[in-house]
Coordinates of C-alpha atoms in Angstrom, one line a residue:
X192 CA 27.2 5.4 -7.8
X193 CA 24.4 7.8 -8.7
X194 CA 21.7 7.9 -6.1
X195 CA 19.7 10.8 -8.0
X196 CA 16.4 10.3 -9.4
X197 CA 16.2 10.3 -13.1
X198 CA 14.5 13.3 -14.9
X199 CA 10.9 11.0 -15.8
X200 CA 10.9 10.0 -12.2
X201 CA 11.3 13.9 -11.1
X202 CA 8.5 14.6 -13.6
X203 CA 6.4 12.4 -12.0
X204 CA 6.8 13.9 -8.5
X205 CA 5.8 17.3 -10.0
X206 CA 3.4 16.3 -11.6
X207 CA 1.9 14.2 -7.8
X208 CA 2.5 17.4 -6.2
X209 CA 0.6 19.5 -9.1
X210 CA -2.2 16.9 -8.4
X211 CA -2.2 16.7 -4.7
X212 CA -1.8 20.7 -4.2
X213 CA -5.3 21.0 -3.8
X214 CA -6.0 18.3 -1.4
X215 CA -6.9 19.1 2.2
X216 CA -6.5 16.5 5.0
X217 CA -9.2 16.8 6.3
X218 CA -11.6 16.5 2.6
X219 CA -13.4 13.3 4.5
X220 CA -14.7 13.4 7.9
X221 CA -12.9 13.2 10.9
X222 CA -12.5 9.7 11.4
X223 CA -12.4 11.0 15.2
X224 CA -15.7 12.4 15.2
X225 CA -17.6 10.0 13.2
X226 CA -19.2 6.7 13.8
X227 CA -18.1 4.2 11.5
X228 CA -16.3 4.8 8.1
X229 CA -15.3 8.2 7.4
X230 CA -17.1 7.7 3.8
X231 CA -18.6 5.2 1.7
X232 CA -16.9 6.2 -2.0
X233 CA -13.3 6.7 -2.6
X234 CA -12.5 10.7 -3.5
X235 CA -13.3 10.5 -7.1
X236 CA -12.6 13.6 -8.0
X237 CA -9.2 13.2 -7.3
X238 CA -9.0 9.8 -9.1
X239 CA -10.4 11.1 -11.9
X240 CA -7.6 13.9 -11.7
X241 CA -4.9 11.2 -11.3
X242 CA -6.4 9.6 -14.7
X243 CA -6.2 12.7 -16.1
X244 CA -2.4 13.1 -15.3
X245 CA -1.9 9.6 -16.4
X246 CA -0.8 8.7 -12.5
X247 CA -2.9 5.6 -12.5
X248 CA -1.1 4.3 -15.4
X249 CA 2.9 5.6 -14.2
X250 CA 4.4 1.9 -14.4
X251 CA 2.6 0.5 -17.2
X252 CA 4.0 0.3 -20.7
X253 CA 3.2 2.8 -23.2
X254 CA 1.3 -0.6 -25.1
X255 CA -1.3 -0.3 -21.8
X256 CA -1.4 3.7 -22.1
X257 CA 0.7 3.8 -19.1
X258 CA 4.1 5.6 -19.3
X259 CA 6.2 2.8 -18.6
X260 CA 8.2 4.1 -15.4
X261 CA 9.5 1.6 -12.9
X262 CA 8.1 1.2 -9.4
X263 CA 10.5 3.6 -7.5
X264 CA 8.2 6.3 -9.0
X265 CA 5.3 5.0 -8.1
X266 CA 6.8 5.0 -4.4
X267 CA 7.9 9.0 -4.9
X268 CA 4.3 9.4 -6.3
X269 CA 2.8 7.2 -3.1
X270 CA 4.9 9.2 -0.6
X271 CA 3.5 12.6 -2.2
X272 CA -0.2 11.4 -1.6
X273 CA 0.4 10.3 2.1
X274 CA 1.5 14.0 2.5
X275 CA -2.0 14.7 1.8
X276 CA -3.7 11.5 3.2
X277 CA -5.4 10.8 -0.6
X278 CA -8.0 8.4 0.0
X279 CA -7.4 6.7 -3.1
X280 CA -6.4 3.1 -3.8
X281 CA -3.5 4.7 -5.4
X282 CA -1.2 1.9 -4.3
X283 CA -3.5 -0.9 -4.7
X284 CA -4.9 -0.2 -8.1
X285 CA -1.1 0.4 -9.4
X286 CA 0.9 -2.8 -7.3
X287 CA -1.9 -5.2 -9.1
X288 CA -1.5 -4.0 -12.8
X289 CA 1.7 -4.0 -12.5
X290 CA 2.1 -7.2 -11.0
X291 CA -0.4 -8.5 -14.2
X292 CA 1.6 -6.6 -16.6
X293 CA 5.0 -8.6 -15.3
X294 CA 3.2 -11.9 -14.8
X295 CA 0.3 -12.5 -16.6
X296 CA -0.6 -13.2 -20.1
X297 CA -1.0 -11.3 -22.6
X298 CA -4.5 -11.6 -23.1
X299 CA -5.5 -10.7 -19.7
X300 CA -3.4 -7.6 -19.7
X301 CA -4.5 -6.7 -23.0
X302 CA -8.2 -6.6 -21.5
X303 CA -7.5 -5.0 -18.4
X304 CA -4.7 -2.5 -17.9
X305 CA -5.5 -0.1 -20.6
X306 CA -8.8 0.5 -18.8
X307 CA -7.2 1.0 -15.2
X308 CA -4.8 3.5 -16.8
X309 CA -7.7 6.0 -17.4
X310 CA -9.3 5.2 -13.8
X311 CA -12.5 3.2 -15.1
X312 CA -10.8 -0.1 -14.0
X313 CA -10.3 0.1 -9.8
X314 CA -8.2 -2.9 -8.5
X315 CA -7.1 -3.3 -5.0
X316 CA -5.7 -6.6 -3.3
X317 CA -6.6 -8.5 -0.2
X318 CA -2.7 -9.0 1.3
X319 CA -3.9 -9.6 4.9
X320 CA -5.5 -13.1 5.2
X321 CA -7.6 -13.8 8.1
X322 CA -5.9 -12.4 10.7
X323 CA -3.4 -10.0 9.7
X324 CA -0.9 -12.5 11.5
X325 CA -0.7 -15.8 8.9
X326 CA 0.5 -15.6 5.4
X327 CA -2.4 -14.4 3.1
X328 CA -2.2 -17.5 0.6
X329 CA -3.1 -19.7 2.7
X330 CA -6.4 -18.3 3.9
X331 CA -8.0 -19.2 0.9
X332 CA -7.4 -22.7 -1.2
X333 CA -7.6 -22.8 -5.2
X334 CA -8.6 -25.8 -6.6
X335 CA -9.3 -27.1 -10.0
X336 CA -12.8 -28.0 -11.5
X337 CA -13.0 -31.4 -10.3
X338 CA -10.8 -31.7 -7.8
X339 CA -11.7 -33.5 -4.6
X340 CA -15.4 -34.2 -6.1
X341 CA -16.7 -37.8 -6.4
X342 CA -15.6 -39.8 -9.8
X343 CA -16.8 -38.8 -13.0
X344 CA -16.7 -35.1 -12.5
X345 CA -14.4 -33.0 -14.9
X346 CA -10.9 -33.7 -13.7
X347 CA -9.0 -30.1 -13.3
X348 CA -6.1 -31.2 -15.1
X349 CA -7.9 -30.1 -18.2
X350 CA -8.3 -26.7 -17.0
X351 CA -4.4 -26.5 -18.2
X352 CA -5.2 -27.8 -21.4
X353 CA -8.7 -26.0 -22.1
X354 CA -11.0 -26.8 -19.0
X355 CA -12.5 -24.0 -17.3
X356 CA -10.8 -22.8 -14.4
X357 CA -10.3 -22.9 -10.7
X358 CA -12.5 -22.8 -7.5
X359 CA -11.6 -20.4 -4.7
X360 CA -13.1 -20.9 -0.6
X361 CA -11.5 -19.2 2.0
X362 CA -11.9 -15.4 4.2
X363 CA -9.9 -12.6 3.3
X364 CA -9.7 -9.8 6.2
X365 CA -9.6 -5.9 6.4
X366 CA -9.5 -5.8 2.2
X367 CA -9.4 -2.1 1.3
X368 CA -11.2 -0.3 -1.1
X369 CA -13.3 -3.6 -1.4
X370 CA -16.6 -2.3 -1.8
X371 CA -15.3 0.0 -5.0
X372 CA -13.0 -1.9 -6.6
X373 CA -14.1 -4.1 -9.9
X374 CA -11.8 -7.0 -9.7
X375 CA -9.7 -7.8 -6.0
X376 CA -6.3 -9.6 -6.5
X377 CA -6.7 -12.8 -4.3
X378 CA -3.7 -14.5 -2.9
X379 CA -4.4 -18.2 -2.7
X380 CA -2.5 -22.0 -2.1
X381 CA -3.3 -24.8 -4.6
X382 CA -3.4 -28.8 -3.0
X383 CA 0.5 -28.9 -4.1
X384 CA 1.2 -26.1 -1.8
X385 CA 1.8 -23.5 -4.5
X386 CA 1.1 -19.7 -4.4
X387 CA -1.6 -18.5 -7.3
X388 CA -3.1 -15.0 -7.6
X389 CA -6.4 -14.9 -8.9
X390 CA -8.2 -12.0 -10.1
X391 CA -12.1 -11.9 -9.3
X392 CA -14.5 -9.7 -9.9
X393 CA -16.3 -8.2 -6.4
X394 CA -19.5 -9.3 -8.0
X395 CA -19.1 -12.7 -8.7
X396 CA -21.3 -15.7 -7.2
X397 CA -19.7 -16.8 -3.9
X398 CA -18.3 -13.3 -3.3
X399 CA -19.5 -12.0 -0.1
X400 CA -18.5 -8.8 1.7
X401 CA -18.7 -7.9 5.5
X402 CA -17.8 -4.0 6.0
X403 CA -15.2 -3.8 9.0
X404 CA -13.9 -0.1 9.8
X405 CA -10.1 0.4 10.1
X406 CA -7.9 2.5 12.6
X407 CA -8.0 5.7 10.4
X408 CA -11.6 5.6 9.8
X409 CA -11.6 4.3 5.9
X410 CA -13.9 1.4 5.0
X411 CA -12.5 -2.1 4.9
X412 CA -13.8 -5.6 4.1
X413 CA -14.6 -9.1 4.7
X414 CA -14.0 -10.8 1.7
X415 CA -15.9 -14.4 1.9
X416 CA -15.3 -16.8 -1.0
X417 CA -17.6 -19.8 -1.5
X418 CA -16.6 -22.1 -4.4
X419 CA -15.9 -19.1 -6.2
X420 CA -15.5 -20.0 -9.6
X421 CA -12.8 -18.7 -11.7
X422 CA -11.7 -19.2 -15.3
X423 CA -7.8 -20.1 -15.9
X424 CA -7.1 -17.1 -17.5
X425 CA -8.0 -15.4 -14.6
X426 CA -5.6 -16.7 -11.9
X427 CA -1.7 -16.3 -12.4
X428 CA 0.2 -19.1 -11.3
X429 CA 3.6 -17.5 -12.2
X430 CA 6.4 -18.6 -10.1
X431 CA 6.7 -16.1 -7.6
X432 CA 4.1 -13.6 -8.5
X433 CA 2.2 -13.3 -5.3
X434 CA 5.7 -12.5 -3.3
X435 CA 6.5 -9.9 -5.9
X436 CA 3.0 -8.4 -5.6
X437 CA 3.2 -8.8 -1.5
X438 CA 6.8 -7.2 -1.5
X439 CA 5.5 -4.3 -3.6
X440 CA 2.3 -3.5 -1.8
X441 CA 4.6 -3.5 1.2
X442 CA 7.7 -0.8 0.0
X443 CA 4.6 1.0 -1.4
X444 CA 3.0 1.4 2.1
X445 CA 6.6 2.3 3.5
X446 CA 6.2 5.0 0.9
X447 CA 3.2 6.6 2.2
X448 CA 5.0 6.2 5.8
X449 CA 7.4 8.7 4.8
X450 CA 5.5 11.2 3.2
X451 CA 2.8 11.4 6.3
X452 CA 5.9 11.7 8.8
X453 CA 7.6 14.4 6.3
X454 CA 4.5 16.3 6.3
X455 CA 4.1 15.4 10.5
X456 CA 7.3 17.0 10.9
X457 CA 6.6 20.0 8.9
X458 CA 3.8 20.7 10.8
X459 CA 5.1 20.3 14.5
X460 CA 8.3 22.6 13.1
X461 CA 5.7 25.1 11.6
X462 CA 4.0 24.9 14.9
X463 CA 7.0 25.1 17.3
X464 CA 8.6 27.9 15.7
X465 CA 5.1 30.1 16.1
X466 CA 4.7 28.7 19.5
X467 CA 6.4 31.0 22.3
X468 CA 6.7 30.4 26.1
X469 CA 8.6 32.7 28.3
X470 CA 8.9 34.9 25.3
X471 CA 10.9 32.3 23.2
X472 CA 10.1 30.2 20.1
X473 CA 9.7 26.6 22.0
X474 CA 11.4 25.2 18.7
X475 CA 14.8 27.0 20.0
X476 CA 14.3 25.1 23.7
X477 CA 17.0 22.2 23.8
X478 CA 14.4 19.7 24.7
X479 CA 12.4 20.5 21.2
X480 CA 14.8 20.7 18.8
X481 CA 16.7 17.4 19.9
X482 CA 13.3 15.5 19.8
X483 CA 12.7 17.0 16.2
X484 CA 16.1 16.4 15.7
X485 CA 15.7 12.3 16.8
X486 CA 12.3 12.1 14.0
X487 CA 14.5 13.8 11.4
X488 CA 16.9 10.8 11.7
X489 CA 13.9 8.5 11.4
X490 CA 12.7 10.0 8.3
X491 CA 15.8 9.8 6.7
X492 CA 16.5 6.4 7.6
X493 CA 12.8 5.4 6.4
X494 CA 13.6 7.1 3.2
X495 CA 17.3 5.3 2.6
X496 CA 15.6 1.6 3.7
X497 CA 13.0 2.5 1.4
X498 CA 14.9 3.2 -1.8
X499 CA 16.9 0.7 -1.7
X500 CA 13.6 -2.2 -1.0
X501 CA 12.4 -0.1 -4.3
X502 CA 15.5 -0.1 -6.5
X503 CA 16.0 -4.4 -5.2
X504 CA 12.2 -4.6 -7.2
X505 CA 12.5 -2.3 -9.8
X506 CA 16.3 -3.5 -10.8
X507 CA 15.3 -7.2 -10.2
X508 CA 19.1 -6.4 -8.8
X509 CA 20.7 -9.7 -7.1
X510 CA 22.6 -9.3 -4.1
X511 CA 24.0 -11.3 -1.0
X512 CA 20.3 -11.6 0.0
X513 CA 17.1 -12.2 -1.6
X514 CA 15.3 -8.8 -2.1
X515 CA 12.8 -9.5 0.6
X516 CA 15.4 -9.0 2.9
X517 CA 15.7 -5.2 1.9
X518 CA 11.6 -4.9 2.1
X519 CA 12.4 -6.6 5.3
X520 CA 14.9 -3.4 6.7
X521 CA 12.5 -1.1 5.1
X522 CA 9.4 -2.3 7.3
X523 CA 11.6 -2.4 10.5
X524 CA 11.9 1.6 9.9
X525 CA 8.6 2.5 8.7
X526 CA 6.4 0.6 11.1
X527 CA 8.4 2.3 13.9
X528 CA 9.8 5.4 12.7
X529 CA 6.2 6.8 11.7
X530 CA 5.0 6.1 15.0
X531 CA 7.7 7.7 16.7
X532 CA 7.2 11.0 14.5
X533 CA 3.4 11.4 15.2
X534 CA 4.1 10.8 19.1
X535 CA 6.7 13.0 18.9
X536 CA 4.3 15.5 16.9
X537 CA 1.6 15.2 19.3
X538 CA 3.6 15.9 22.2
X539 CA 5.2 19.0 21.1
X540 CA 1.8 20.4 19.7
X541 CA 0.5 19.8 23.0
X542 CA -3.3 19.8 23.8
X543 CA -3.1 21.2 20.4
X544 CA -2.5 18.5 18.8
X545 CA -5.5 16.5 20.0
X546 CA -7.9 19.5 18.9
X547 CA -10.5 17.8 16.0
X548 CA -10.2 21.4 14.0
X549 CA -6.7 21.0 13.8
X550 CA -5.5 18.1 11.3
X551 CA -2.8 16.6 13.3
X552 CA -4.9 13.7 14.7
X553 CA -5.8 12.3 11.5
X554 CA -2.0 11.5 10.4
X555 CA -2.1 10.2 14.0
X556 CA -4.6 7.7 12.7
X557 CA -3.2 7.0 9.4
X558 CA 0.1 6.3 10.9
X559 CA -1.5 3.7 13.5
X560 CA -3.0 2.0 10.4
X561 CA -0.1 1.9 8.6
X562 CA 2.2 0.9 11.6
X563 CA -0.7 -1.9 11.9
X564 CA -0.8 -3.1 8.5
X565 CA 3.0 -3.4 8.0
X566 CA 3.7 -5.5 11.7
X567 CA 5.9 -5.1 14.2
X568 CA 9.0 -4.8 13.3
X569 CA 10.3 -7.7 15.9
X570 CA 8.3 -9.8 13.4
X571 CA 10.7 -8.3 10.8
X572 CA 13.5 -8.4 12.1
X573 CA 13.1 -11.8 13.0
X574 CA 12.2 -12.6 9.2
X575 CA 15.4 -10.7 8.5
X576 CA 17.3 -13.1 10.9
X577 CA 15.9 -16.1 9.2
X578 CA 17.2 -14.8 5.8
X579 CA 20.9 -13.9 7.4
X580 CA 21.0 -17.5 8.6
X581 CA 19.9 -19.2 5.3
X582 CA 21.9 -16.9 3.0
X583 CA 25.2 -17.1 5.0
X584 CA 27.0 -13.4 4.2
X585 CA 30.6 -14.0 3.7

């Protein structure tokens, strides 16, 4: 088996790392030091720099202006920008066109995806529900034109054959990148129980946002829908295009998970090896270099989990078990092994660590909100149970 990245896949890292060379961690406020969100606008001079690169268009086909790579690079391009702490919807804008490029028609891509290769077309995705907790279709209910409405309205089974759409009511929590982003991918159930994914504009009637504030400072939303309406070609009703899309936001998080604890663990070996106490390099005490030891472990067991969730999507490989089951592995490692490596960080730095000039407690915030957003990983490990007992190995 080969398990080295192809040549276009290595050309997109350099050309992430050519891109993110100039970004400082600390570019926004300190999400320590300031009341509310850090900022109100994504860095736009960085997206417009990935747009230049042709980054926001790395997994679209050449058809789209996109340069038709597979989503393995987008997750070595992700794991670059969490080195760097981009505050860019980098993965959001990128999981939803390529989730419409796979499952939509081709009208609707035709319209859309050229435009979010060059960056003037933001997407993002609201994956959380209204907890965090329950699954994120079923916090808001589609419904055809008609449906449920007294007799004589339009019936929605002509939106199939020509009618006008779907309605959408429902709460969508902790949305990022809401209050920028032109159209938010919307997870929803229909009466019959089915997954749909509907694309709405953030400024359509019944769309209502409430700012909320997450862990590392960056501005989240409320995302209200009151009979929303929607046309058909708007929503995807594909079967299984909302997992797909879930599963991918997901490996894509586990990819900035790695790259923040990579550069973590830079830092706290940069740190320890300048560091002296009783005339020695702390980084050559026992007690040091096995705890750096232990994260370096982590790391490379987040990056082995994570490869293989991304190869399952990009492959559409089968296998004993479903794919989730991988994304399943890959979440057990990234929601706790990116914790450990930022405890681990701060307690070698010391008091330095917690010093607001120095940019170690940002990751530390980054890495709670991406510990947060994955789960805990008993709740994945239990999913994974469920899947070993319905898919039988053996």
């Amino acid at each position: 088996m080969d398990f080295t990245f192809t040549e276009e896949q290595r050309a997109a890292v350099e050309a992430a790392r050519a891109v993110f060379s100039d970004v400082a961690p600390d570019r926004a406020p300190s999400p320590a030091l300031t009341p509310g969100a850090v900022a109100e606008d994504i860095d736009r001079e960085l997206w417009h720099e990935l747009a230049r690169t042709d980054l926001l268009g790395l997994t679209l086909s050449p058809d789209h202006g996109g340069a038709g790579l597979d989503p393995i690079s987008l997750c070595l391009v992700l794991r670059e920008s969490g080195k760097v702490l981009a505050r860019v919807p980098l993965l959001e804008s990128c999981a939803v066109a390529t989730t419409i490029q796979r499952y939509a028609e081709g009208g609707l891509a035709a319209e859309l995806l050229p435009r979010v290769a060059t960056g003037e077309l933001i997407l993002t995705a609201a994956a959380n529900g209204r907890s965090g907790h329950d699954p994120a279709e079923l916090a808001v209910t589609a419904r055809l034109y008609g449906e449920g409405e007294g007799e004589g309205s339009p019936r929605g089974g002509g939106a199939a054959a020509g009618g006008s759409g779907w309605v959408l009511d429902g709460v969508q929590s902790a949305v990022p990148w809401a209050r920028v982003a032109d159209r938010i991918a919307v997870p929803a159930h229909t009466a019959q129980g089915r997954a749909v994914l509907a694309l709405v504009p953030r400024t359509r009637d019944g769309v209502t946002l409430a700012d909320q504030v997450s862990t590392s400072g960056e501005l989240l939303a409320e995302v209200r829908f009151d009979a929303v309406r929607v046309e058909a070609r708007e929503l995807i009703d594909a079967e299984g295009c909302w997992d797909w899309l879930r599963s991918l936001l997901t490996t894509g998080t586990c990819a900035l998970a790695l790259g923040l604890g990579e550069r973590v663990l830079a830092m706290t070996a940069e740190y320890t090896g300048k560091r002296e106490q009783f005339g020695f390099p702390v980084a050559t005490f026992q007690a040091v270099a096995v705890q750096a030891a232990d994260r370096y472990i982590d790391l490379r067991a987040m990056g082995a989990t994570l490869w293989q969730a991304a190869w399952r999507l990009s492959a559409d490989a089968g296998g004993p078990l479903p794919a989730a089951a991988d994304v399943a592995v890959a979440k057990i490692w990234a929601s706790d092994g990116v914790r450990r490596v930022v405890q681990t960080a701060q307690h070698l730095h010391g008091g330095f660590g917690a010093d607001t000039d120095y940019p170690l407690h940002r990751f530390h915030a980054w890495a709670k909100q991406i510990e947060l957003s994955l789960g805990p990983a008993a709740a994945h490990e239990e999913a994974l149970g469920d899947l070993l007992a319905a898919h039988p190995l053996g």
